[in-house]
CSV table of C-alpha atoms in Angstrom, one decimal:
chain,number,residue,atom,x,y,z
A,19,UNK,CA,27.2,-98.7,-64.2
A,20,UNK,CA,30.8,-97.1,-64.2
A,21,UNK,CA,31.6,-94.1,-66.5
A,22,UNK,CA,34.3,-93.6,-69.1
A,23,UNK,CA,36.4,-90.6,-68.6
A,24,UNK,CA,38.0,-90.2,-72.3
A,25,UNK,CA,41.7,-87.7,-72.3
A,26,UNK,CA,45.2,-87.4,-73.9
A,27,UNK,CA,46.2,-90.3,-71.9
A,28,UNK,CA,43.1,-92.7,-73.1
A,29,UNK,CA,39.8,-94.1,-71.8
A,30,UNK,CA,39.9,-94.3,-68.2
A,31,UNK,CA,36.7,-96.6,-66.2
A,32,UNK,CA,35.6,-95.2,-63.4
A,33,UNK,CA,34.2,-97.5,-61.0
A,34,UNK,CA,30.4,-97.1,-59.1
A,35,UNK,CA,30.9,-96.7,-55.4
A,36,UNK,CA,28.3,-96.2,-52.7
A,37,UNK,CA,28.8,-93.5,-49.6
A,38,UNK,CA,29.0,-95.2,-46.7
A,39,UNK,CA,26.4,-92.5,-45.2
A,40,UNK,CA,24.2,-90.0,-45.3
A,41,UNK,CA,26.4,-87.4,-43.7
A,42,UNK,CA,29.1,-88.4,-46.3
A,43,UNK,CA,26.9,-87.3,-48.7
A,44,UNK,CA,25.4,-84.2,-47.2
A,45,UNK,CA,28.9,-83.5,-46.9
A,46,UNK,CA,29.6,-83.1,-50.4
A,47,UNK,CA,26.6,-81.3,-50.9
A,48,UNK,CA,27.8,-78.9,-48.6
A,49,UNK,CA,31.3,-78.3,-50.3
A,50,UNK,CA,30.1,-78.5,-53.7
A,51,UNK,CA,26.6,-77.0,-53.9
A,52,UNK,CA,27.1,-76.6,-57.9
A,53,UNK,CA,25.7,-80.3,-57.5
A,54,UNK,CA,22.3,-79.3,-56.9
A,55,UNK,CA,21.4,-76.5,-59.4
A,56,UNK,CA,20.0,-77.5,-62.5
A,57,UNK,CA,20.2,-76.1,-66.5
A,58,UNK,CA,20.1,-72.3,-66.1
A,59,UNK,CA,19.2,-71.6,-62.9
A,60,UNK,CA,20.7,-68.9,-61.0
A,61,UNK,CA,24.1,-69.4,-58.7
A,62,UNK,CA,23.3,-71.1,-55.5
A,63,UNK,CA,25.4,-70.2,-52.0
A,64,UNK,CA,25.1,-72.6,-49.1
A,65,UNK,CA,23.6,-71.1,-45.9
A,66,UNK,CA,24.0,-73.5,-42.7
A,67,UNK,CA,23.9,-77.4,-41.9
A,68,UNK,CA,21.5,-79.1,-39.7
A,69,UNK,CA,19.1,-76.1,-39.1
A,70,UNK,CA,16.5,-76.5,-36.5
A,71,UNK,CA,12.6,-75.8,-37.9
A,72,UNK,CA,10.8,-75.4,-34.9
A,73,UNK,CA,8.1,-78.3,-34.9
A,74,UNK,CA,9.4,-79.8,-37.9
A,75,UNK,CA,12.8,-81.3,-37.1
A,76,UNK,CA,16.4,-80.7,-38.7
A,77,UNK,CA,16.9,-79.8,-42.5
A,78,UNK,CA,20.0,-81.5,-43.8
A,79,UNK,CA,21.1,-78.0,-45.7
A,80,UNK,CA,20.1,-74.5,-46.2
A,81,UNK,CA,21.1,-72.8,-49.6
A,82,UNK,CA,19.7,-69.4,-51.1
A,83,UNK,CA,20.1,-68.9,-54.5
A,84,UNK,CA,21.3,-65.4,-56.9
A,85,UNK,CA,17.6,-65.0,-56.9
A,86,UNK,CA,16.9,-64.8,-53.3
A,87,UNK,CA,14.7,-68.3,-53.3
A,88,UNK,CA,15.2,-70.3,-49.9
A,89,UNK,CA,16.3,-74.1,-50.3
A,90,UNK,CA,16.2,-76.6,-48.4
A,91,UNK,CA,17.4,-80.0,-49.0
A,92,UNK,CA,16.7,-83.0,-47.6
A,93,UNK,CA,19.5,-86.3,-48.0
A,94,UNK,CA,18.8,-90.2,-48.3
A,95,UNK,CA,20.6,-92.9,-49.6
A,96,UNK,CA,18.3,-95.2,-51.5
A,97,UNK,CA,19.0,-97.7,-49.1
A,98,UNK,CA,17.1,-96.1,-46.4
A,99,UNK,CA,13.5,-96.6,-46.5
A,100,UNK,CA,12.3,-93.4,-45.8
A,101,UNK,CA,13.7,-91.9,-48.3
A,102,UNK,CA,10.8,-93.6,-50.6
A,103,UNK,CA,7.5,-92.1,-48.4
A,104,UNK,CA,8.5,-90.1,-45.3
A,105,UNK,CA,10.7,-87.6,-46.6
A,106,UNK,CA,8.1,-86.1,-48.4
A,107,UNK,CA,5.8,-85.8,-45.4
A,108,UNK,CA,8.9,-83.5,-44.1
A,109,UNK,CA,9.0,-81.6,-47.9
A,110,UNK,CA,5.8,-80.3,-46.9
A,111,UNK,CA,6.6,-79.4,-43.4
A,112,UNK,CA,10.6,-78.2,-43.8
A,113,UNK,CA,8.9,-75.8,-46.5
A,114,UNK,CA,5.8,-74.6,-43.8
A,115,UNK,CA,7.9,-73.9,-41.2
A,116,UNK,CA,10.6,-72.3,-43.3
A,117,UNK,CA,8.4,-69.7,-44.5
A,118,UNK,CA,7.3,-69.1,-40.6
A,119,UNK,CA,10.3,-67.1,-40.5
A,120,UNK,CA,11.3,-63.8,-42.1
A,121,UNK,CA,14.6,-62.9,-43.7
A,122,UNK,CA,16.0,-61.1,-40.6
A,123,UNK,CA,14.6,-64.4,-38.4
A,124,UNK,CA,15.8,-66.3,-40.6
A,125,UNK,CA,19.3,-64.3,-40.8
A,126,UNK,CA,19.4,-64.8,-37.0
A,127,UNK,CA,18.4,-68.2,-36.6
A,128,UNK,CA,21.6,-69.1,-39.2
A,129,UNK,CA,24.2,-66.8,-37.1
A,130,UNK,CA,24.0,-64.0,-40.3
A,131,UNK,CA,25.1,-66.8,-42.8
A,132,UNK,CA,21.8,-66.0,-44.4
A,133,UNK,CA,23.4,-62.3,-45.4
A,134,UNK,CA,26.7,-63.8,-46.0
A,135,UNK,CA,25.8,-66.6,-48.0
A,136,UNK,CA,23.9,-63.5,-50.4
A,137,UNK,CA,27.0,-61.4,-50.1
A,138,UNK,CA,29.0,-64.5,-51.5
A,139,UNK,CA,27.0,-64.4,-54.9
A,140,UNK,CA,27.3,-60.7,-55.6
A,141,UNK,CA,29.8,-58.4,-56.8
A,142,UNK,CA,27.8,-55.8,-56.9
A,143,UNK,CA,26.8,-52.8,-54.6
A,144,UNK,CA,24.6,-52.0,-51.6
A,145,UNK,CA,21.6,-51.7,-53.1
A,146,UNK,CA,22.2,-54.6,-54.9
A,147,UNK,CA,22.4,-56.9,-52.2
A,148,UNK,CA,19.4,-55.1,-50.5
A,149,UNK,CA,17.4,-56.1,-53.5
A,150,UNK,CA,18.4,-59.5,-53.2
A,151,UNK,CA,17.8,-59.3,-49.3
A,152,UNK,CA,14.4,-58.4,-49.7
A,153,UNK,CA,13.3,-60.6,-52.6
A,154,UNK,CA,14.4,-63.1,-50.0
A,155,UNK,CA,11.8,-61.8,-47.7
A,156,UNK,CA,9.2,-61.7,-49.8
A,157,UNK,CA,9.4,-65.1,-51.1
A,158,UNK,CA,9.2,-66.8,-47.2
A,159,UNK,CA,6.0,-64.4,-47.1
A,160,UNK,CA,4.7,-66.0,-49.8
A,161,UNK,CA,5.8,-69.8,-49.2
A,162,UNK,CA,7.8,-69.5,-52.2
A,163,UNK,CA,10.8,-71.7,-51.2
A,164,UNK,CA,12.4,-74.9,-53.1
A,165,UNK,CA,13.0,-78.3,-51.6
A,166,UNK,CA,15.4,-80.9,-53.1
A,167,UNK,CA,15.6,-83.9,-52.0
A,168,UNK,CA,19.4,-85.6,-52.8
A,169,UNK,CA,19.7,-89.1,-53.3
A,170,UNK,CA,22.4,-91.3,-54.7
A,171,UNK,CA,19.8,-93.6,-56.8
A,172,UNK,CA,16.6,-93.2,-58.5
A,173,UNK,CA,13.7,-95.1,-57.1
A,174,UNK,CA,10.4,-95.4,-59.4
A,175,UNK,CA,8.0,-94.4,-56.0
A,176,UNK,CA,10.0,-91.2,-55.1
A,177,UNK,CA,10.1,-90.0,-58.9
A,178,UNK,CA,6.9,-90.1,-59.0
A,179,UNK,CA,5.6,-89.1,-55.8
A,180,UNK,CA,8.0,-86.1,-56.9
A,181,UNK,CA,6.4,-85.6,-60.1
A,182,UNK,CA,3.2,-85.4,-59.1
A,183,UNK,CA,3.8,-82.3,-56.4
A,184,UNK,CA,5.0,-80.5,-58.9
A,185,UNK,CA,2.7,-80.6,-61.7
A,186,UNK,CA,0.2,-80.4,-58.7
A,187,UNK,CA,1.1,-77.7,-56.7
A,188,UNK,CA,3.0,-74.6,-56.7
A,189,UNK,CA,6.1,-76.4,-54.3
A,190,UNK,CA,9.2,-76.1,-56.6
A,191,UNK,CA,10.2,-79.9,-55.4
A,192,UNK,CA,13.0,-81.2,-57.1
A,193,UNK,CA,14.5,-84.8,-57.1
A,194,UNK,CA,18.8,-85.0,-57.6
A,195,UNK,CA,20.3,-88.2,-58.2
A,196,UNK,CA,24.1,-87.5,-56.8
A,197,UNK,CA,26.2,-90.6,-57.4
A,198,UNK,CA,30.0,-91.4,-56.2
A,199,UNK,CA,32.6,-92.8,-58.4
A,200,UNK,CA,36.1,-93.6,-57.8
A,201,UNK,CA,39.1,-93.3,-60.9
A,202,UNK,CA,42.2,-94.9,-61.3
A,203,UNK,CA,44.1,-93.0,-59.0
A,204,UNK,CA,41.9,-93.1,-56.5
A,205,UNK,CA,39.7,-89.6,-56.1
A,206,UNK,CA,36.7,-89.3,-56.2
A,207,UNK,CA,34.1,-88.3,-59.2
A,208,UNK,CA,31.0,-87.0,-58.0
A,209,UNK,CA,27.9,-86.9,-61.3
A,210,UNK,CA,24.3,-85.5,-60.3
A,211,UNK,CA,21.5,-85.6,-62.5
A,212,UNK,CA,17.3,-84.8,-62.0
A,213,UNK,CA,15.6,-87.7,-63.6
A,214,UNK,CA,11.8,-86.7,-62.8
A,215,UNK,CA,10.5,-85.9,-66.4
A,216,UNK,CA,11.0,-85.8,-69.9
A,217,UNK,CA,12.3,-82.5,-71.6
A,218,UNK,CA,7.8,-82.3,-72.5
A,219,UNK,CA,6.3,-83.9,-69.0
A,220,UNK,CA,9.3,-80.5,-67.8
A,221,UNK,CA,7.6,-77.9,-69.7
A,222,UNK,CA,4.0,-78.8,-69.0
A,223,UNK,CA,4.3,-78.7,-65.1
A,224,UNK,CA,6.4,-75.6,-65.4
A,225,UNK,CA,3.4,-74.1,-67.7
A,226,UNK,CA,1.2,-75.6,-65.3
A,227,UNK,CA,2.6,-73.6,-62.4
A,228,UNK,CA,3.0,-70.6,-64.2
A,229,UNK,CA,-0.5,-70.7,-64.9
A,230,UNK,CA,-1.3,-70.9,-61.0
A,231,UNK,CA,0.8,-68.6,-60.0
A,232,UNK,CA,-0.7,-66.0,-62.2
A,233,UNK,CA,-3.7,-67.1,-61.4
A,234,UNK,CA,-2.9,-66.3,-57.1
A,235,UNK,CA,-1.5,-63.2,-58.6
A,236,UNK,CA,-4.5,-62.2,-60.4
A,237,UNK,CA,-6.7,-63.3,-57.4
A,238,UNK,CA,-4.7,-61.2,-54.7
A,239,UNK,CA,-4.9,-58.2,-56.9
A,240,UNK,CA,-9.1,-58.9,-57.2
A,241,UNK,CA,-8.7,-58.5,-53.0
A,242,UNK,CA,-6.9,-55.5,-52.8
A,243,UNK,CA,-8.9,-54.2,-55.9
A,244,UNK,CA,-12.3,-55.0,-54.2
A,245,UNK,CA,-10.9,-53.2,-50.5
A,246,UNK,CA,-10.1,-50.1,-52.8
A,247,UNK,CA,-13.7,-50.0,-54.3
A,248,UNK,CA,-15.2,-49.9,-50.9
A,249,UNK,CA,-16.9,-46.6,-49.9
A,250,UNK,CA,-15.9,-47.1,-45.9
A,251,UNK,CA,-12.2,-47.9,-45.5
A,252,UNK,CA,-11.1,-48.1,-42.2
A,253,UNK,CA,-7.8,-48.3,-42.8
A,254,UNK,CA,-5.3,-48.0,-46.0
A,255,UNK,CA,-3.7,-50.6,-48.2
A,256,UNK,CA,0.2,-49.4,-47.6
A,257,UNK,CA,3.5,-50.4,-50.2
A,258,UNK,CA,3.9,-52.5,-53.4
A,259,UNK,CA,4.7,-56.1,-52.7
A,260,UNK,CA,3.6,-58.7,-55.3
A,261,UNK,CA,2.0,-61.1,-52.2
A,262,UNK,CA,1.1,-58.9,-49.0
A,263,UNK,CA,-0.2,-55.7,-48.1
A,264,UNK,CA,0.1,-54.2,-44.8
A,265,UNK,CA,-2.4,-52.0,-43.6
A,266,UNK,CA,-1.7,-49.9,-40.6
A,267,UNK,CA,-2.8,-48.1,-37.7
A,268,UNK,CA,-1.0,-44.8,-37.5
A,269,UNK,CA,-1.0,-45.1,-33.5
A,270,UNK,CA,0.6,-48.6,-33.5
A,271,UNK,CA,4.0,-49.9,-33.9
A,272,UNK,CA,5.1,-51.1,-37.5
A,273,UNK,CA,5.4,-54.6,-36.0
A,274,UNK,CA,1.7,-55.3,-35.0
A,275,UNK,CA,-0.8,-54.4,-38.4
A,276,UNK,CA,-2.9,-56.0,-40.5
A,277,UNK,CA,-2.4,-57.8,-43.7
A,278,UNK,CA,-3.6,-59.2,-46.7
A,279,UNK,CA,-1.4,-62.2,-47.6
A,280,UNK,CA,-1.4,-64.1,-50.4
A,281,UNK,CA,-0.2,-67.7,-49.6
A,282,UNK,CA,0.1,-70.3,-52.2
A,283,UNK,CA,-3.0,-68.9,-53.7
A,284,UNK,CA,-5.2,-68.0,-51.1
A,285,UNK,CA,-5.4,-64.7,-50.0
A,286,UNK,CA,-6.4,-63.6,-46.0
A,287,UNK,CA,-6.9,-61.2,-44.2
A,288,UNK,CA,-4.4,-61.3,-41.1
A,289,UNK,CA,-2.9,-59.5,-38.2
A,290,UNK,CA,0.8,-59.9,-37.5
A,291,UNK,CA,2.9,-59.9,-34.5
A,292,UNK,CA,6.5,-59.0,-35.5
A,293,UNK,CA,8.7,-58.2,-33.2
A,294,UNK,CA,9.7,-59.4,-29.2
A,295,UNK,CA,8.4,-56.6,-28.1
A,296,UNK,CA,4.7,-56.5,-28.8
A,297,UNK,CA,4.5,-60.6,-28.6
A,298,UNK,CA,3.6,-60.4,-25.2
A,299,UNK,CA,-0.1,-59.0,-26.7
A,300,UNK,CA,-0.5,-62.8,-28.4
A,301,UNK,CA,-2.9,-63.8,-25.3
A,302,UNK,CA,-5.4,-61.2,-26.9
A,303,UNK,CA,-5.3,-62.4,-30.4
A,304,UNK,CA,-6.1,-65.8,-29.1
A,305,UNK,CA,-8.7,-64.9,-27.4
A,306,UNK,CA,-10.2,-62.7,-30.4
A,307,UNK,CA,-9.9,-65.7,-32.5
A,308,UNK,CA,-12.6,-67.9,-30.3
A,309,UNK,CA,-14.7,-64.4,-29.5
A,310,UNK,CA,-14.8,-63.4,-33.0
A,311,UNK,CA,-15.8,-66.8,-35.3
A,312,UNK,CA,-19.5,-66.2,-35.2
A,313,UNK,CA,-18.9,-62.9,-36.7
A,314,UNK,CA,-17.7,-64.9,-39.9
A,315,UNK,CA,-19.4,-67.2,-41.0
A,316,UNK,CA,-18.3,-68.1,-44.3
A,317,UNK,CA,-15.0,-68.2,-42.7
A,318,UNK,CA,-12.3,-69.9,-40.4
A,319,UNK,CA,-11.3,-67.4,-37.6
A,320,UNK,CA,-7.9,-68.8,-36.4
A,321,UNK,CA,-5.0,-68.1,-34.2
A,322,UNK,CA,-1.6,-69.0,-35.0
A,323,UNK,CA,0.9,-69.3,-32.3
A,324,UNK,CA,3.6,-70.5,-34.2
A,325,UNK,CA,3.9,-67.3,-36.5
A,326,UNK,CA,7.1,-65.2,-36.7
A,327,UNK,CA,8.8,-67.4,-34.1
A,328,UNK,CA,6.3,-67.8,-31.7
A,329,UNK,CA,5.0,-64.5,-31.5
A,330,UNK,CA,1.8,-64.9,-33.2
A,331,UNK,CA,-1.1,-63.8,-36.0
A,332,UNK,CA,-5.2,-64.1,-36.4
A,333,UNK,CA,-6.2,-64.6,-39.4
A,334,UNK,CA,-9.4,-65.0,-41.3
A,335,UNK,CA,-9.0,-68.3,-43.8
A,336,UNK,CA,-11.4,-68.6,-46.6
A,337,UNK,CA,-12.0,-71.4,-48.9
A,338,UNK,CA,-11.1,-71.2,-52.7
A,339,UNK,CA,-15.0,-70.3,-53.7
A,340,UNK,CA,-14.8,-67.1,-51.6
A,341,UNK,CA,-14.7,-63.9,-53.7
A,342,UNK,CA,-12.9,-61.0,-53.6
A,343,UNK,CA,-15.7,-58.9,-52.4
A,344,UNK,CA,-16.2,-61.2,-49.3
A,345,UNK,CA,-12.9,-60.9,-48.4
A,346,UNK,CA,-12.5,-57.4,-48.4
A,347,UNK,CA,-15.5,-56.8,-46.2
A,348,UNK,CA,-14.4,-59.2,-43.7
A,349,UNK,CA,-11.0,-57.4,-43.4
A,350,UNK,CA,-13.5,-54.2,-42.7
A,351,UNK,CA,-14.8,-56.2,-39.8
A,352,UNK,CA,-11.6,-57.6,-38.6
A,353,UNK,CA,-10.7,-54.6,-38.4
A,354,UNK,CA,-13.4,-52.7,-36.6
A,355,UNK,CA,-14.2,-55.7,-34.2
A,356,UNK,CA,-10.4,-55.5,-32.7
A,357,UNK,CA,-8.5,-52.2,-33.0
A,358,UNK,CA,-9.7,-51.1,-30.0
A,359,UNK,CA,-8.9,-54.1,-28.0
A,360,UNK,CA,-5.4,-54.4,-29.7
A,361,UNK,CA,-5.0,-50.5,-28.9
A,362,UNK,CA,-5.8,-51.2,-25.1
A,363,UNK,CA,-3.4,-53.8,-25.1
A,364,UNK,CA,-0.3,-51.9,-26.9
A,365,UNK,CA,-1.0,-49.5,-24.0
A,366,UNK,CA,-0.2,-51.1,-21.7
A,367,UNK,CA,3.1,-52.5,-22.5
């Protein structure tokens, strides 16, 4: 359908044309970003292309927006079939192993475009930009990152496939429609649009994820409440963060603690490996993990290897039914059945 450019000198028809490619596309993504934000939202600044995710393949683009909210989008012509059914199996996993990373990880796996891209939104000072940098952290702690997937036609299966993540889950997943005209003369007119919902179908899913997200908030503060209310603490609940809480040992370096995190709703209790230089003490956390699951029960004792870059956590995953009370305690015993093993091991580096 071509589209009618109306001006001093008359109506002028400007004529459908397809991109001969993907990359053609991503291209224009990539100098004119503007094309992906929608209504209101806040300004976006494009990161890096073709960024490696380890063990999840290559996202297309990287953006951040004035908010400090990751992006990554994901680009398909309509006449490629995955861009129907696969591409959202790699939604899911560009968005997981996104939030692997934290801002400084992430600042280094994108050669500091991460800061510079941030730098390019403000006009501002400092401690402005620190603000920024850190709401950027906290919201890869919490899995809070956006995915759009650019297309240059609307197809009824990915619409609603779309649709359904987002009044579903707490993934911001958005679908942009980017099509390619040519004018008169020859240059090209570029027109993006998000044809998921209506303006109702919109307001419900946003309500809808408010009302989850509230809820996680409400149900990580119930955590942190109940470890408060406990009579033997072993160690203390440490900063203000609206989705973690480090606790930790006074004796240890700032890069190996404890945590309570709150991902997507659920809230653990973890220990983190952050740094190079206490990742070679992984090997013990792994081996805690199959030493300590009889010791919970009600609960998944895990290791994660792929954690901050391949250096590591343990955490203790409980199912939605778990209460607050539960999962205090068993931060008590996470506690209290590896400090001194951890201690041993920090050591002896």
């Amino acid at each position: 359908m071509p589209l009618i450019r109306v001006g001093a000198a008359g109506a002028e028809f400007l004529e459908a044309e397809q991109y001969k490619s993907e990359t053609e596309l991503e291209n224009v993504l990539a100098d004119h970003v503007d094309l992906l934000r929608e209504g209101d939202d806040p300004n976006l600044a494009m990161v890096t292309r073709q960024l490696t995710l380890p063990g999840s393949g290559i996202a297309d683009l990287v953006l951040v927006d004035a908010a400090g909210v990751p992006i990554v989008v994901e680009v398909k012509l309509g006449r490629n079939p995955q861009s129907r059914r696969e591409v959202i199996a790699q939604v899911f996993d560009y968005a997981s192993a996104l939030t692997d990373w934290t801002v400084d990880e992430l600042d280094e796996q994108t050669d500091g475009m991460t800061e510079a891209a941030l730098r390019s939104l403000l006009d501002e000072d400092e401690s402005t930009f620190r603000a920024r940098w850190r709401a950027v952290g906290t919201n890869l702690r919490a899995g809070m990152v956006r995915v759009i997937v650019a297309v240059d036609e609307q197809t009824e299966e990915l619409s609603r496939v779309v649709s359904f993540i987002n009044e579903h889950s707490d993934l911001d997943v958005r679908l942009v429609v980017v099509e390619k005209y040519r004018d008169p003369n020859g240059d090209a007119v570029f027109s993006s649009t998000t044809p998921i919902l209506s303006d109702d179908q919109i307001a419900s899913a946003r309500s809808g994820s408010s009302a989850r997200r509230l809820a996680a908030r409400e149900g990580f503060q119930a955590v942190l409440d109940a470890y408060d209310a406990l009579e033997y603490r072993p160690l203390e609940l440490s900063g203000r963060a609206r989705n973690y809480r480090p606790l930790r040992h006074p004796d240890w370096p700032k890069a190996v603690h404890y945590e309570f995190l709150d991902a997507r709703g659920n809230t653990n209790p973890e220990i983190h490996l952050e740094s190079d230089k206490v990742a070679v003490i992984a090997p013990v956390l792994k081996t805690l993990s199959n030493e300590l699951q009889a010791q919970f029960p009600n609960a998944t004792c895990e290791f994660s290897p792929k954690w901050s870059r391949g250096r590591g956590r343990l955490r203790i995953i409980h199912d939605q039914e778990a209460t607050a009370d539960l999962i205090a305690e068993n931060m008590v015993r996470l506690i209290e059945a590896t400090r001194d093993r951890i201690g041993e091991a920090l050591l002896a580096l």
